[in-house]
CSV table of C-alpha atoms in Angstrom, one decimal:
chain,number,residue,atom,x,y,z
K,26,ASP,CA,50.6,94.7,112.8
K,27,GLN,CA,50.6,98.0,114.6
K,28,GLN,CA,53.6,97.7,117.1
K,29,VAL,CA,53.2,101.0,118.3
K,30,LYS,CA,49.8,102.3,119.5
K,31,GLN,CA,48.3,105.7,120.7
K,32,ASN,CA,44.6,104.7,121.3
K,33,SER,CA,43.7,108.3,121.8
K,34,PRO,CA,43.0,110.2,118.5
K,35,SER,CA,42.4,113.3,120.5
K,36,LEU,CA,43.0,115.1,124.0
K,37,SER,CA,41.7,118.5,125.0
K,38,VAL,CA,43.1,120.2,128.3
K,39,GLN,CA,43.0,123.7,129.8
K,40,GLU,CA,45.8,125.9,130.0
K,41,GLY,CA,47.9,125.5,133.1
K,42,ARG,CA,46.8,122.0,133.6
K,43,ILE,CA,48.6,118.7,133.0
K,44,SER,CA,48.4,116.9,129.6
K,45,ILE,CA,49.2,113.2,129.5
K,46,LEU,CA,49.6,111.3,126.5
K,47,ASN,CA,49.8,107.5,126.2
K,48,CYS,CA,51.4,105.0,124.2
K,49,ASP,CA,51.5,101.4,124.2
K,50,TYR,CA,53.9,98.8,122.1
K,51,THR,CA,54.0,95.2,121.3
K,52,ASN,CA,57.6,94.5,120.6
K,53,SER,CA,59.8,93.7,123.8
K,54,MET,CA,62.8,94.5,121.6
K,55,PHE,CA,62.3,98.0,121.1
K,56,ASP,CA,65.5,99.7,122.8
K,57,TYR,CA,64.6,103.5,122.5
K,58,PHE,CA,61.4,105.4,122.5
K,59,LEU,CA,60.7,109.1,121.4
K,60,TRP,CA,57.9,111.7,121.1
K,61,TYR,CA,57.7,114.0,118.3
K,62,LYS,CA,55.7,116.8,117.9
K,63,LYS,CA,53.8,117.8,114.8
K,64,TYR,CA,52.2,121.2,113.7
K,65,PRO,CA,50.0,121.3,110.5
K,66,ALA,CA,52.0,121.7,107.1
K,67,GLU,CA,55.3,121.0,108.9
K,68,GLY,CA,57.4,117.8,109.7
K,69,PRO,CA,57.6,116.1,112.8
K,70,THR,CA,60.1,117.5,115.3
K,71,PHE,CA,61.9,116.0,117.8
K,72,LEU,CA,60.6,116.6,121.5
K,73,ILE,CA,62.2,114.0,124.0
K,74,SER,CA,63.5,110.6,124.1
K,75,ILE,CA,64.2,107.7,126.8
K,76,SER,CA,66.1,104.8,126.8
K,77,SER,CA,64.9,101.5,127.7
K,78,ILE,CA,67.2,101.2,130.8
K,79,LYS,CA,65.4,104.0,132.2
K,80,ASP,CA,62.0,104.6,133.5
K,81,LYS,CA,62.0,108.6,133.5
K,82,ASN,CA,63.5,111.6,131.5
K,83,GLU,CA,62.6,115.0,132.3
K,84,ASP,CA,63.1,118.0,130.2
K,85,GLY,CA,61.5,121.2,131.3
K,86,ARG,CA,57.8,121.0,131.2
K,87,PHE,CA,58.1,117.7,129.5
K,88,THR,CA,58.6,114.2,130.9
K,89,VAL,CA,58.5,110.9,129.7
K,90,PHE,CA,57.8,107.7,131.8
K,91,LEU,CA,58.6,104.3,130.6
K,92,ASN,CA,56.8,101.0,132.2
K,93,LYS,CA,58.8,98.3,130.4
K,94,SER,CA,56.7,95.3,132.0
K,95,ALA,CA,53.5,97.0,130.9
K,96,LYS,CA,55.1,97.9,127.5
K,97,HIS,CA,53.7,101.6,127.9
K,98,LEU,CA,55.2,105.0,128.0
K,99,SER,CA,53.6,108.2,128.3
K,100,LEU,CA,54.3,111.9,127.9
K,101,HIS,CA,53.5,114.4,130.7
K,102,ILE,CA,53.4,118.4,129.8
K,103,VAL,CA,53.2,120.2,132.8
K,104,PRO,CA,51.9,123.1,132.8
K,105,SER,CA,50.0,122.9,129.1
K,106,GLN,CA,50.3,126.3,127.0
K,107,PRO,CA,48.3,126.6,124.0
K,108,GLY,CA,51.4,126.7,122.0
K,109,ASP,CA,51.7,123.1,122.9
K,110,SER,CA,48.6,122.3,120.7
K,111,ALA,CA,50.0,119.8,118.1
K,112,VAL,CA,49.9,116.2,117.1
K,113,TYR,CA,52.1,114.1,119.2
K,114,PHE,CA,53.7,110.9,117.8
K,115,CYS,CA,55.1,108.1,119.9
K,116,ALA,CA,58.0,106.2,118.1
K,117,ALA,CA,60.2,103.5,119.1
K,118,SER,CA,63.5,102.1,117.6
K,119,LEU,CA,65.1,98.7,117.9
K,120,GLU,CA,68.3,100.4,118.2
K,121,THR,CA,70.0,102.4,120.9
K,122,SER,CA,70.9,104.9,118.2
K,123,GLY,CA,67.2,105.7,117.9
K,124,SER,CA,67.2,105.3,114.2
K,125,ARG,CA,64.5,103.4,112.0
K,126,LEU,CA,61.8,104.6,114.1
K,127,THR,CA,58.1,103.0,114.3
K,128,PHE,CA,55.7,105.6,114.8
K,129,GLY,CA,52.1,105.3,116.5
K,130,GLU,CA,49.2,106.8,114.9
K,131,GLY,CA,49.4,110.3,116.7
K,132,THR,CA,47.4,112.1,119.5
K,133,GLN,CA,46.0,115.5,118.6
K,134,LEU,CA,46.4,117.6,121.9
K,135,THR,CA,44.5,120.9,122.2
K,136,VAL,CA,45.1,123.2,124.9
K,137,ASN,CA,42.4,125.7,125.5
K,138,PRO,CA,43.3,129.0,126.9
C,137,GLU,CA,72.0,124.9,111.0
C,138,ALA,CA,70.0,124.6,107.9
C,139,GLY,CA,67.1,121.9,107.9
C,140,VAL,CA,65.9,119.0,105.7
C,141,ALA,CA,64.9,120.6,102.6
C,142,GLN,CA,62.0,118.9,100.3
C,143,SER,CA,60.5,120.0,97.0
C,144,PRO,CA,58.0,120.3,95.9
C,145,ARG,CA,55.7,120.9,98.8
C,146,TYR,CA,52.5,119.9,96.9
C,147,LYS,CA,51.9,117.5,93.9
C,148,ILE,CA,48.5,116.5,92.2
C,149,ILE,CA,48.6,113.8,89.6
C,150,GLU,CA,46.3,111.3,87.9
C,151,LYS,CA,46.7,107.7,88.6
C,152,ARG,CA,49.3,105.8,86.4
C,153,GLN,CA,51.3,109.0,86.0
C,154,SER,CA,54.6,109.0,87.4
C,155,VAL,CA,56.1,111.6,90.0
C,156,ALA,CA,59.5,112.4,91.8
C,157,PHE,CA,60.3,113.8,95.1
C,158,TRP,CA,63.6,115.5,96.1
C,159,CYS,CA,65.2,115.7,99.4
C,160,ASN,CA,68.5,117.5,100.9
C,161,PRO,CA,69.5,116.4,104.3
C,162,ILE,CA,71.2,118.4,106.9
C,163,SER,CA,74.9,118.7,105.9
C,164,GLY,CA,77.0,116.0,107.4
C,165,HIS,CA,74.1,113.9,108.2
C,166,ALA,CA,75.1,110.5,106.5
C,167,THR,CA,71.6,108.6,107.4
C,168,LEU,CA,68.5,109.6,105.1
C,169,TYR,CA,64.9,108.2,105.2
C,170,TRP,CA,62.0,108.2,103.3
C,171,TYR,CA,58.6,108.2,105.4
C,172,GLN,CA,55.3,107.7,104.0
C,173,GLN,CA,52.4,109.5,106.3
C,174,ILE,CA,48.8,108.4,105.0
C,175,LEU,CA,46.1,110.8,106.4
C,176,GLY,CA,45.2,109.7,110.1
C,177,GLN,CA,48.4,107.5,110.4
C,178,GLY,CA,51.5,107.9,111.8
C,179,PRO,CA,54.7,107.9,109.5
C,180,LYS,CA,55.7,104.8,107.8
C,181,LEU,CA,59.3,103.9,106.8
C,182,LEU,CA,59.6,103.2,103.2
C,183,ILE,CA,63.6,103.2,103.0
C,184,GLN,CA,66.6,104.1,105.0
C,185,PHE,CA,70.2,105.2,103.5
C,186,GLN,CA,73.5,105.0,105.1
C,187,ASN,CA,75.5,107.4,103.1
C,188,ASN,CA,74.7,106.1,99.4
C,189,GLY,CA,73.8,102.6,100.4
C,190,VAL,CA,70.2,101.0,101.2
C,191,VAL,CA,70.2,99.9,104.8
C,192,ASP,CA,66.5,99.1,104.8
C,193,ASP,CA,64.0,99.0,102.1
C,194,SER,CA,61.7,96.1,103.2
C,195,GLN,CA,58.7,98.3,103.2
C,196,LEU,CA,59.1,99.8,100.0
C,197,PRO,CA,56.8,98.7,97.1
C,198,LYS,CA,59.3,98.0,94.6
C,199,ASP,CA,57.5,97.2,91.9
C,200,ARG,CA,56.3,101.0,91.6
C,201,PHE,CA,58.6,103.0,94.0
C,202,SER,CA,62.3,103.5,93.7
C,203,ALA,CA,64.8,105.7,95.5
C,204,GLU,CA,68.2,106.7,95.1
C,205,ARG,CA,70.8,108.6,97.0
C,206,LEU,CA,73.8,109.6,94.4
C,207,LYS,CA,77.1,110.8,96.1
C,208,GLY,CA,75.6,110.2,99.7
C,209,VAL,CA,74.0,113.4,99.6
C,210,ASP,CA,70.7,114.5,97.8
C,211,SER,CA,68.0,111.8,97.5
C,212,THR,CA,64.9,111.3,95.2
C,213,LEU,CA,61.8,109.0,95.5
C,214,LYS,CA,60.1,108.2,92.7
C,215,ILE,CA,56.7,106.6,92.1
C,216,GLN,CA,55.6,104.9,88.5
C,217,PRO,CA,52.9,104.3,88.0
C,218,ALA,CA,50.8,106.1,90.9
C,219,LYS,CA,47.5,104.7,92.3
C,220,LEU,CA,45.0,106.4,94.4
C,221,GLU,CA,46.2,104.8,97.6
C,222,ASP,CA,49.6,106.5,97.2
C,223,SER,CA,47.9,109.8,98.3
C,224,ALA,CA,49.8,110.9,101.4
C,225,VAL,CA,52.4,113.2,102.6
C,226,TYR,CA,56.2,111.9,102.1
C,227,LEU,CA,58.7,112.9,104.5
C,228,CYS,CA,62.3,113.0,104.4
C,229,ALA,CA,64.3,112.7,107.5
C,230,SER,CA,68.4,112.9,108.2
C,231,SER,CA,70.1,111.9,111.2
C,232,ASP,CA,73.7,111.8,112.6
C,233,TYR,CA,74.8,109.0,114.6
C,234,ASN,CA,73.1,108.8,118.0
C,235,SER,CA,71.0,111.6,116.8
C,236,PRO,CA,67.0,112.0,116.6
C,237,LEU,CA,65.9,112.2,113.2
C,238,HIS,CA,65.3,115.7,111.7
C,239,PHE,CA,62.4,115.9,109.3
C,240,GLY,CA,61.6,118.1,106.4
C,241,ASN,CA,58.1,119.5,105.9
C,242,GLY,CA,57.1,116.8,103.3
C,243,THR,CA,55.3,116.4,99.9
C,244,ARG,CA,51.8,116.4,99.9
C,245,LEU,CA,50.9,114.0,97.0
C,246,THR,CA,47.1,113.7,95.9
C,247,VAL,CA,46.5,111.0,93.1
C,248,THR,CA,43.3,111.8,91.5
């Protein structure tokens, strides 16, 4: 039972353009959502999060949008940079503390110079 | 601050052998997690500790996997005996209350 799904295994964009990564979930009890970035041979690193009581959170070039009715969230990166090339994981938690995460399968983002 | 430390980085064993992984969390982090990441999939939670007590081990295959966190700091994850499908990256993470999980670089296990 895949409760968090990232349907796009890969995404390629040009430097300077917007990258949009999508994530869908099935469990309406999820209370907190996070995005992690992972480079090869490294562990995932926290990028940005959003509580279920909000619909948008912004941190520099990164913005996360949450649509609870559609059980959908997205990560926008503007402008995209080559250093953003990595695997991005969407994760969800049943707890406001953000513990015990359920991860999606990941999306490989490639930003071309 | 020093990050989550894991060792070894790589391990190759034959099926039916045993293996152990070690994790040292960020100092002061009470919560420690072990995740399994199979190639092409997202990390899957195996076990969560709060200090030295188990909070959730519902997805830990207890017939072959075991984990402990003595004294509420370091943790070890053991597999005995290993199967081919155990080939994965084993990630340790730690967190403080209301803080995001911090992951180590993982141990890549190959079972042949």
